[in-house]
mmCIF file of C-alpha atoms in Angstrom:
data_model
loop_
_atom_site.group_PDB
_atom_site.id
_atom_site.type_symbol
_atom_site.label_atom_id
_atom_site.label_comp_id
_atom_site.label_asym_id
_atom_site.label_seq_id
_atom_site.Cartn_x
_atom_site.Cartn_y
_atom_site.Cartn_z
ATOM 1 C CA MET A 131 -1.361 -30.567 -34.056
ATOM 2 C CA LYS A 132 -1.260 -33.698 -31.861
ATOM 3 C CA ASP A 133 -0.139 -31.680 -28.795
ATOM 4 C CA ARG A 134 -2.848 -29.160 -29.302
ATOM 5 C CA LEU A 135 -5.359 -31.756 -29.515
ATOM 6 C CA LYS A 136 -4.039 -33.490 -26.383
ATOM 7 C CA ARG A 137 -4.199 -30.100 -24.429
ATOM 8 C CA LEU A 138 -7.916 -29.533 -25.580
ATOM 9 C CA ARG A 139 -8.925 -32.968 -24.585
ATOM 10 C CA ASN A 140 -7.225 -32.569 -21.096
ATOM 11 C CA ARG A 141 -9.093 -29.171 -20.640
ATOM 12 C CA PHE A 142 -12.417 -30.837 -21.709
ATOM 13 C CA ILE A 143 -11.929 -33.613 -19.227
ATOM 14 C CA ILE A 144 -10.935 -31.249 -16.364
ATOM 15 C CA ASN A 145 -13.874 -29.085 -16.936
ATOM 16 C CA SER A 146 -16.312 -31.811 -17.370
ATOM 17 C CA ARG A 147 -15.173 -33.143 -13.858
ATOM 18 C CA TYR A 148 -15.463 -29.592 -12.583
ATOM 19 C CA LEU A 149 -19.145 -29.349 -13.695
ATOM 20 C CA VAL A 150 -20.051 -32.570 -11.973
ATOM 21 C CA ASN A 151 -18.232 -31.268 -8.850
ATOM 22 C CA VAL A 152 -20.197 -28.048 -8.866
ATOM 23 C CA ILE A 153 -23.282 -30.296 -8.314
ATOM 24 C CA ARG A 154 -21.589 -32.752 -5.915
ATOM 25 C CA TYR A 155 -20.191 -30.117 -3.544
ATOM 26 C CA LYS A 156 -23.277 -27.717 -3.746
ATOM 27 C CA ASN A 157 -24.460 -28.141 -0.131
ATOM 28 C CA ILE A 158 -21.301 -27.609 1.842
ATOM 29 C CA SER A 159 -21.833 -25.036 4.845
ATOM 30 C CA PHE A 160 -19.094 -22.792 5.668
ATOM 31 C CA ASP A 161 -18.173 -20.656 8.902
ATOM 32 C CA GLU A 162 -17.039 -17.108 8.406
ATOM 33 C CA GLY A 163 -13.380 -16.645 8.389
ATOM 34 C CA VAL A 164 -10.183 -17.297 6.517
ATOM 35 C CA ILE A 165 -7.758 -20.273 6.516
ATOM 36 C CA CYS A 166 -4.287 -20.616 4.993
ATOM 37 C CA VAL A 167 -2.415 -23.700 3.717
ATOM 38 C CA ILE A 168 1.368 -23.339 3.498
ATOM 39 C CA PHE A 169 3.369 -25.792 1.456
ATOM 40 C CA SER A 170 6.954 -26.708 2.509
ATOM 41 C CA ARG A 171 9.657 -29.099 1.636
ATOM 42 C CA ASP A 172 13.154 -29.150 3.292
ATOM 43 C CA ARG A 173 12.982 -25.506 4.139
ATOM 44 C CA ALA A 174 12.702 -25.074 7.806
ATOM 45 C CA LEU A 175 14.868 -21.743 7.898
ATOM 46 C CA GLN A 176 12.578 -20.225 5.224
ATOM 47 C CA LEU A 177 9.243 -21.448 6.571
ATOM 48 C CA GLU A 178 10.272 -20.014 10.039
ATOM 49 C CA ALA A 179 10.820 -16.674 8.457
ATOM 50 C CA LEU A 180 7.365 -16.823 6.608
ATOM 51 C CA LEU A 181 5.507 -17.675 9.933
ATOM 52 C CA ARG A 182 7.458 -14.899 11.842
ATOM 53 C CA SER A 183 6.546 -12.414 9.046
ATOM 54 C CA ILE A 184 2.821 -13.317 9.499
ATOM 55 C CA GLU A 185 3.155 -12.721 13.213
ATOM 56 C CA THR A 186 4.917 -9.408 12.390
ATOM 57 C CA TYR A 187 2.493 -8.020 9.748
ATOM 58 C CA SER A 188 -1.033 -9.680 9.992
ATOM 59 C CA LEU A 189 -3.508 -7.461 11.681
ATOM 60 C CA THR A 190 -5.979 -10.281 12.196
ATOM 61 C CA SER A 191 -5.636 -13.892 13.369
ATOM 62 C CA PHE A 192 -6.442 -16.759 11.105
ATOM 63 C CA ASP A 193 -5.999 -20.477 10.966
ATOM 64 C CA ILE A 194 -2.898 -21.876 9.404
ATOM 65 C CA ILE A 195 -2.366 -25.518 8.001
ATOM 66 C CA ILE A 196 1.310 -26.389 7.026
ATOM 67 C CA GLN A 197 1.484 -29.291 4.668
ATOM 68 C CA TYR A 198 5.116 -30.505 4.649
ATOM 69 C CA SER A 199 7.530 -33.133 3.472
ATOM 70 C CA CYS A 200 11.103 -33.598 4.492
ATOM 71 C CA SER A 201 13.960 -35.781 3.780
ATOM 72 C CA ASP A 202 15.603 -37.480 6.794
ATOM 73 C CA VAL A 203 18.467 -34.968 7.295
ATOM 74 C CA HIS A 204 15.764 -32.114 7.592
ATOM 75 C CA ARG A 205 13.362 -34.011 9.969
ATOM 76 C CA ASP A 206 14.734 -32.566 13.121
ATOM 77 C CA SER A 207 14.509 -28.969 11.931
ATOM 78 C CA TYR A 208 10.795 -29.562 11.198
ATOM 79 C CA GLN A 209 10.251 -31.045 14.566
ATOM 80 C CA GLU A 210 11.765 -27.935 16.137
ATOM 81 C CA LEU A 211 9.285 -25.889 14.097
ATOM 82 C CA ARG A 212 6.342 -28.035 15.313
ATOM 83 C CA ASN A 213 7.405 -27.698 18.925
ATOM 84 C CA ARG A 214 7.883 -23.888 18.563
ATOM 85 C CA TYR A 215 4.572 -23.054 16.679
ATOM 86 C CA LEU A 216 2.044 -25.036 18.572
ATOM 87 C CA GLN A 217 -0.772 -22.866 17.446
ATOM 88 C CA TYR A 218 -0.530 -24.035 13.744
ATOM 89 C CA HIS A 219 -1.593 -27.509 12.397
ATOM 90 C CA PHE A 220 1.356 -29.341 10.756
ATOM 91 C CA VAL A 221 0.399 -32.207 8.396
ATOM 92 C CA GLU A 222 3.230 -34.368 6.923
ATOM 93 C CA GLU A 223 2.263 -35.361 3.485
ATOM 94 C CA HIS A 224 2.370 -38.969 2.306
ATOM 95 C CA SER A 225 1.492 -37.752 -1.275
ATOM 96 C CA PHE A 226 1.210 -34.058 -2.167
ATOM 97 C CA ALA A 227 -1.980 -34.391 -4.119
ATOM 98 C CA ALA A 228 -3.657 -36.893 -1.906
ATOM 99 C CA THR A 229 -2.984 -35.084 1.359
ATOM 100 C CA LEU A 230 -4.042 -31.763 -0.065
ATOM 101 C CA LYS A 231 -7.325 -33.209 -1.313
ATOM 102 C CA GLU A 232 -7.902 -34.646 2.195
ATOM 103 C CA THR A 233 -7.104 -31.281 3.765
ATOM 104 C CA ILE A 234 -9.284 -29.345 1.359
ATOM 105 C CA LYS A 235 -12.396 -31.344 1.707
ATOM 106 C CA LYS A 236 -12.269 -30.730 5.518
ATOM 107 C CA ILE A 237 -11.897 -26.999 5.472
ATOM 108 C CA ARG A 238 -15.029 -25.160 6.716
ATOM 109 C CA LYS A 239 -13.961 -21.452 6.515
ATOM 110 C CA ARG A 240 -15.473 -19.596 3.825
ATOM 111 C CA TYR A 241 -12.357 -18.064 2.360
ATOM 112 C CA MET A 242 -8.897 -19.487 1.892
ATOM 113 C CA PHE A 243 -5.438 -18.981 0.350
ATOM 114 C CA PHE A 244 -2.161 -20.778 -0.222
ATOM 115 C CA LEU A 245 1.356 -19.746 0.672
ATOM 116 C CA VAL A 246 4.832 -21.183 -0.196
ATOM 117 C CA ASP A 247 7.637 -21.575 2.144
ATOM 118 C CA ASP A 248 9.918 -19.243 0.149
ATOM 119 C CA GLN A 249 7.680 -16.288 0.721
ATOM 120 C CA VAL A 250 7.989 -13.395 3.384
ATOM 121 C CA PHE A 251 5.307 -10.730 4.240
ATOM 122 C CA ILE A 252 6.789 -7.232 3.829
ATOM 123 C CA ARG A 253 3.822 -4.957 4.944
ATOM 124 C CA PRO A 254 0.865 -5.010 7.168
ATOM 125 C CA PHE A 255 -2.279 -6.812 5.854
ATOM 126 C CA ASN A 256 -5.834 -7.264 7.095
ATOM 127 C CA LEU A 257 -7.705 -10.334 6.162
ATOM 128 C CA ASN A 258 -10.936 -8.947 7.541
ATOM 129 C CA ASP A 259 -10.618 -6.113 5.344
ATOM 130 C CA ILE A 260 -9.678 -8.175 2.492
ATOM 131 C CA ILE A 261 -12.757 -10.467 2.647
ATOM 132 C CA HIS A 262 -14.941 -7.516 3.279
ATOM 133 C CA LYS A 263 -13.728 -6.288 -0.392
ATOM 134 C CA MET A 264 -14.308 -9.538 -2.091
ATOM 135 C CA ARG A 265 -17.461 -10.224 -3.842
ATOM 136 C CA LYS A 266 -18.755 -13.438 -5.469
ATOM 137 C CA LYS A 267 -16.306 -13.339 -8.331
ATOM 138 C CA PHE A 268 -13.355 -11.248 -6.730
ATOM 139 C CA PHE A 269 -10.245 -12.865 -5.976
ATOM 140 C CA PHE A 270 -7.698 -10.794 -3.772
ATOM 141 C CA SER A 271 -4.010 -10.946 -4.561
ATOM 142 C CA MET A 272 -1.573 -10.058 -1.856
ATOM 143 C CA ARG A 273 1.529 -10.488 -4.215
ATOM 144 C CA LEU A 274 0.513 -7.867 -6.905
ATOM 145 C CA GLY A 275 0.618 -4.184 -6.890
ATOM 146 C CA ALA A 276 1.345 -1.138 -8.851
ATOM 147 C CA CYS A 277 5.112 -1.440 -8.162
ATOM 148 C CA ILE A 278 5.216 -4.754 -10.026
ATOM 149 C CA THR A 279 6.795 -3.897 -13.457
ATOM 150 C CA ASP A 280 9.483 -6.594 -13.775
ATOM 151 C CA PHE A 281 8.258 -9.745 -15.155
ATOM 152 C CA GLY A 282 11.410 -12.112 -14.965
ATOM 153 C CA ILE A 283 12.906 -13.279 -18.058
ATOM 154 C CA TYR A 284 10.244 -12.062 -20.463
ATOM 155 C CA HIS A 285 11.594 -9.605 -22.950
ATOM 156 C CA GLU A 286 8.298 -8.513 -23.882
ATOM 157 C CA ARG A 287 6.753 -6.510 -21.111
ATOM 158 C CA LEU A 288 3.030 -6.461 -21.299
ATOM 159 C CA PHE A 289 2.012 -3.973 -18.620
ATOM 160 C CA PRO A 290 -1.168 -4.715 -16.796
ATOM 161 C CA LYS A 291 -4.410 -2.925 -17.279
ATOM 162 C CA TYR A 292 -5.857 -2.184 -13.740
ATOM 163 C CA GLU A 293 -8.073 0.655 -12.175
ATOM 164 C CA LYS A 294 -6.934 2.314 -9.098
ATOM 165 C CA LEU A 295 -9.690 2.475 -6.505
ATOM 166 C CA GLN A 296 -10.033 4.738 -3.504
ATOM 167 C CA GLU A 297 -8.518 3.697 -0.296
ATOM 168 C CA ASP A 298 -5.392 2.424 -2.063
ATOM 169 C CA TYR A 299 -6.737 -0.665 -3.928
ATOM 170 C CA LEU A 300 -6.361 -2.127 -7.402
ATOM 171 C CA MET A 301 -8.843 -3.737 -9.482
ATOM 172 C CA TRP A 302 -8.634 -5.526 -12.798
ATOM 173 C CA LYS A 303 -10.168 -8.151 -15.092
ATOM 174 C CA TRP A 304 -8.066 -11.321 -15.601
ATOM 175 C CA ARG A 305 -9.051 -11.780 -19.133
ATOM 176 C CA GLU A 306 -7.819 -8.169 -20.208
ATOM 177 C CA ASN A 307 -4.355 -9.245 -18.769
ATOM 178 C CA LEU A 308 -4.352 -12.926 -20.165
ATOM 179 C CA TYR A 309 -1.032 -12.773 -21.661
ATOM 180 C CA GLN A 310 0.660 -10.888 -18.719
ATOM 181 C CA LYS A 311 2.362 -13.642 -16.703
ATOM 182 C CA ASP A 312 1.498 -12.311 -13.202
ATOM 183 C CA TRP A 313 -1.669 -10.359 -13.843
ATOM 184 C CA GLY A 314 -3.271 -12.964 -15.990
ATOM 185 C CA TYR A 315 -2.751 -15.987 -13.683
ATOM 186 C CA GLN A 316 -5.807 -16.406 -11.755
ATOM 187 C CA PHE A 317 -5.023 -19.331 -9.595
ATOM 188 C CA SER A 318 -1.734 -18.877 -7.441
ATOM 189 C CA VAL A 319 -0.368 -20.724 -4.478
ATOM 190 C CA ASP A 320 1.510 -17.917 -3.346
ATOM 191 C CA GLY A 321 -0.909 -15.301 -1.688
ATOM 192 C CA THR A 322 -4.280 -14.917 -3.590
ATOM 193 C CA VAL A 323 -7.626 -15.256 -1.469
ATOM 194 C CA TYR A 324 -10.463 -17.276 -2.828
ATOM 195 C CA ARG A 325 -13.763 -18.689 -1.883
ATOM 196 C CA THR A 326 -13.016 -22.102 -0.412
ATOM 197 C CA LEU A 327 -15.906 -23.715 -2.293
ATOM 198 C CA ASP A 328 -14.449 -22.622 -5.608
ATOM 199 C CA VAL A 329 -11.102 -24.159 -4.692
ATOM 200 C CA VAL A 330 -12.820 -27.355 -3.484
ATOM 201 C CA ARG A 331 -14.584 -27.934 -6.661
ATOM 202 C CA ALA A 332 -11.733 -27.164 -8.803
ATOM 203 C CA THR A 333 -9.181 -29.210 -6.896
ATOM 204 C CA MET A 334 -11.302 -32.400 -6.908
ATOM 205 C CA SER A 335 -11.395 -31.970 -10.674
ATOM 206 C CA ILE A 336 -7.778 -32.206 -11.533
ATOM 207 C CA SER A 337 -4.712 -34.376 -10.989
ATOM 208 C CA PHE A 338 -1.355 -32.994 -9.788
ATOM 209 C CA LYS A 339 1.944 -34.019 -8.194
ATOM 210 C CA ALA A 340 3.410 -30.941 -6.691
ATOM 211 C CA PRO A 341 2.551 -27.262 -6.279
ATOM 212 C CA ASN A 342 3.551 -26.314 -9.906
ATOM 213 C CA SER A 343 1.319 -28.790 -11.664
ATOM 214 C CA PHE A 344 -1.437 -27.853 -9.037
ATOM 215 C CA GLU A 345 -1.324 -24.321 -10.117
ATOM 216 C CA ASP A 346 -1.088 -25.182 -13.930
ATOM 217 C CA ASN A 347 -4.080 -27.536 -13.758
ATOM 218 C CA MET A 348 -6.169 -25.298 -11.641
ATOM 219 C CA ASN A 349 -5.746 -22.618 -14.212
ATOM 220 C CA LYS A 350 -7.162 -25.027 -16.916
ATOM 221 C CA VAL A 351 -10.510 -24.976 -14.963
ATOM 222 C CA CYS A 352 -13.000 -22.778 -16.785
ATOM 223 C CA PHE A 353 -13.825 -20.729 -13.659
ATOM 224 C CA PHE A 354 -10.151 -19.827 -13.098
ATOM 225 C CA ARG A 355 -9.909 -18.750 -16.629
ATOM 226 C CA SER A 356 -13.141 -16.719 -16.982
ATOM 227 C CA ASP A 357 -13.736 -13.003 -16.818
ATOM 228 C CA ASN A 358 -13.481 -12.703 -13.044
ATOM 229 C CA VAL A 359 -12.332 -9.666 -11.367
ATOM 230 C CA GLY A 360 -9.106 -9.378 -9.328
ATOM 231 C CA MET A 361 -8.306 -7.014 -6.556
ATOM 232 C CA SER A 362 -5.027 -6.207 -4.624
ATOM 233 C CA TYR A 363 -3.643 -3.447 -2.396
ATOM 234 C CA LEU A 364 -1.913 -0.577 -4.055
ATOM 235 C CA ASN A 365 1.392 -2.181 -2.980
ATOM 236 C CA PRO A 366 2.046 -6.087 -2.582
ATOM 237 C CA VAL A 367 2.372 -7.276 0.850
ATOM 238 C CA VAL A 368 4.334 -10.566 0.358
ATOM 239 C CA ILE A 369 7.273 -11.461 -1.869
ATOM 240 C CA ASN A 370 8.826 -14.701 -3.173
ATOM 241 C CA LEU A 371 12.543 -15.119 -2.240
ATOM 242 C CA ILE A 372 14.324 -17.164 -4.831
ATOM 243 C CA ILE A 373 16.947 -18.887 -2.852
ATOM 244 C CA ASN A 374 16.638 -22.551 -3.824
ATOM 245 C CA ALA A 375 14.383 -25.082 -5.369
ATOM 246 C CA SER A 376 12.874 -27.848 -3.254
ATOM 247 C CA ARG A 377 10.536 -29.948 -5.259
ATOM 248 C CA GLN A 378 11.058 -32.282 -8.282
ATOM 249 C CA GLU A 379 9.000 -30.328 -10.732
ATOM 250 C CA LYS A 380 10.153 -27.154 -12.604
ATOM 251 C CA ALA A 381 10.842 -24.463 -10.036
ATOM 252 C CA TYR A 382 11.083 -20.862 -11.063
ATOM 253 C CA GLU A 383 10.276 -21.015 -14.748
ATOM 254 C CA HIS A 384 10.308 -17.390 -15.489
ATOM 255 C CA PHE A 385 13.315 -16.498 -13.244
ATOM 256 C CA GLU A 386 16.767 -17.592 -12.864
ATOM 257 C CA SER A 387 17.412 -20.270 -10.128
ATOM 258 C CA GLY A 388 18.588 -19.565 -6.547
ATOM 259 C CA GLU A 389 22.211 -20.454 -5.760
ATOM 260 C CA TYR A 390 21.788 -21.846 -2.312
ATOM 261 C CA THR A 391 20.746 -25.452 -1.760
ATOM 262 C CA THR A 392 18.286 -26.584 0.760
ATOM 263 C CA ASP A 393 21.231 -28.251 2.747
ATOM 264 C CA ASP A 394 23.032 -25.003 2.621
ATOM 265 C CA MET A 395 20.066 -23.418 4.401
ATOM 266 C CA LEU A 396 19.986 -26.316 6.901
ATOM 267 C CA LYS A 397 23.574 -25.640 7.878
ATOM 268 C CA LEU A 398 22.552 -22.037 8.732
ATOM 269 C CA TRP A 399 19.570 -23.285 10.787
ATOM 270 C CA GLU A 400 21.809 -25.436 12.722
ATOM 271 C CA ARG A 401 24.131 -22.482 13.372
ATOM 272 C CA GLY A 402 21.266 -20.569 14.922
ATOM 273 C CA LYS A 403 20.762 -18.251 11.889
ATOM 274 C CA SER A 404 17.506 -16.914 10.601
ATOM 275 C CA LEU A 405 16.254 -14.671 7.814
ATOM 276 C CA SER A 406 15.745 -11.185 8.873
ATOM 277 C CA VAL A 407 12.160 -9.987 8.084
ATOM 278 C CA LYS A 408 13.046 -6.405 8.790
ATOM 279 C CA LYS A 409 15.862 -6.459 6.174
ATOM 280 C CA ILE A 410 13.741 -8.227 3.501
ATOM 281 C CA ALA A 411 10.890 -5.711 4.013
ATOM 282 C CA SER A 412 13.400 -2.889 3.363
ATOM 283 C CA ILE A 413 14.403 -4.142 -0.076
ATOM 284 C CA PRO A 414 12.840 -2.323 -3.025
ATOM 285 C CA PHE A 415 10.747 -4.721 -5.136
ATOM 286 C CA SER A 416 9.681 -4.508 -8.619
ATOM 287 C CA SER A 417 8.811 -8.213 -9.261
ATOM 288 C CA THR A 418 6.752 -10.875 -7.476
ATOM 289 C CA HIS A 419 10.047 -12.803 -7.057
ATOM 290 C CA TYR A 420 13.255 -11.543 -5.727
ATOM 291 C CA ILE A 421 16.580 -13.321 -6.632
ATOM 292 C CA VAL A 422 18.877 -13.666 -3.407
ATOM 293 C CA ASP A 423 22.481 -13.359 -4.658
ATOM 294 C CA ASP A 424 24.028 -12.940 -1.192
ATOM 295 C CA ILE A 425 22.167 -14.784 1.626
ATOM 296 C CA GLY A 426 24.331 -12.905 4.127
ATOM 297 C CA ASN A 427 22.534 -9.588 3.212
ATOM 298 C CA ILE A 428 19.341 -10.937 4.864
ATOM 299 C CA LEU A 429 20.597 -13.069 7.570
ATOM 300 C CA CYS A 430 20.424 -12.431 11.443
ATOM 301 C CA GLU A 431 21.115 -14.122 14.740
ATOM 302 C CA SER A 432 17.475 -13.475 15.838
ATOM 303 C CA GLU A 433 14.828 -10.895 15.841
#
């Protein structure tokens, strides 16, 4: 009972702040376009694969901010990435929450989405087309699709309710899928496109320490638990690869953990190895996350 009251009190505080921020951030002006914020920690090899997959499959250009932190042993690998990808803006975080809030308040693109460094794009995607499809209360998920039928460790599989549209799109109401762990999770840091103004208002209303608590508390904001409409392609265009955990908070709550440490991946980086985007794209997926049992199956020298 006490825990329930504590949760209710926390939601009340968050949503009271949110209502204040709806007014506070009412008059921000935005330029047309999309920006992406990528979170990374001690995963240069995995981050490099994500950036390369964007260049392979994105049919449009968009701005990218990479918020990263690294331990001393990984610092050189991130400097190599900074030198290699000069077109992207790298921000080394001094505190995950403080750095992210500073970054988000400065964004002036009308739409934005987040990615994490263990993701890889596996199919072409067109952000101009995506934002054209979005409406005032539409969010567009790049990680969901009709093939997502495996929901991790959950034994009870609550299959999603969605409508197939013309031109190979899906549309659904979040509230109708509230207890489905993928299709009922409105705010996600792994490939869902939002209006930037909504993200600003909600982010400034919550406290968090890392990507997991950021997601969790954003989903307590009334806007991200309301009867909004979600859209996706018929097939997902991005996948999470479960290789390792790099943050202190809970990692893959609904899945088994990866077997390779971030230091294991650094050794591969120092040997000139990289993840093969082509090999990853050829894997048949039925989940938003894919557990990598043998890293050798998706490694290459260069692409």
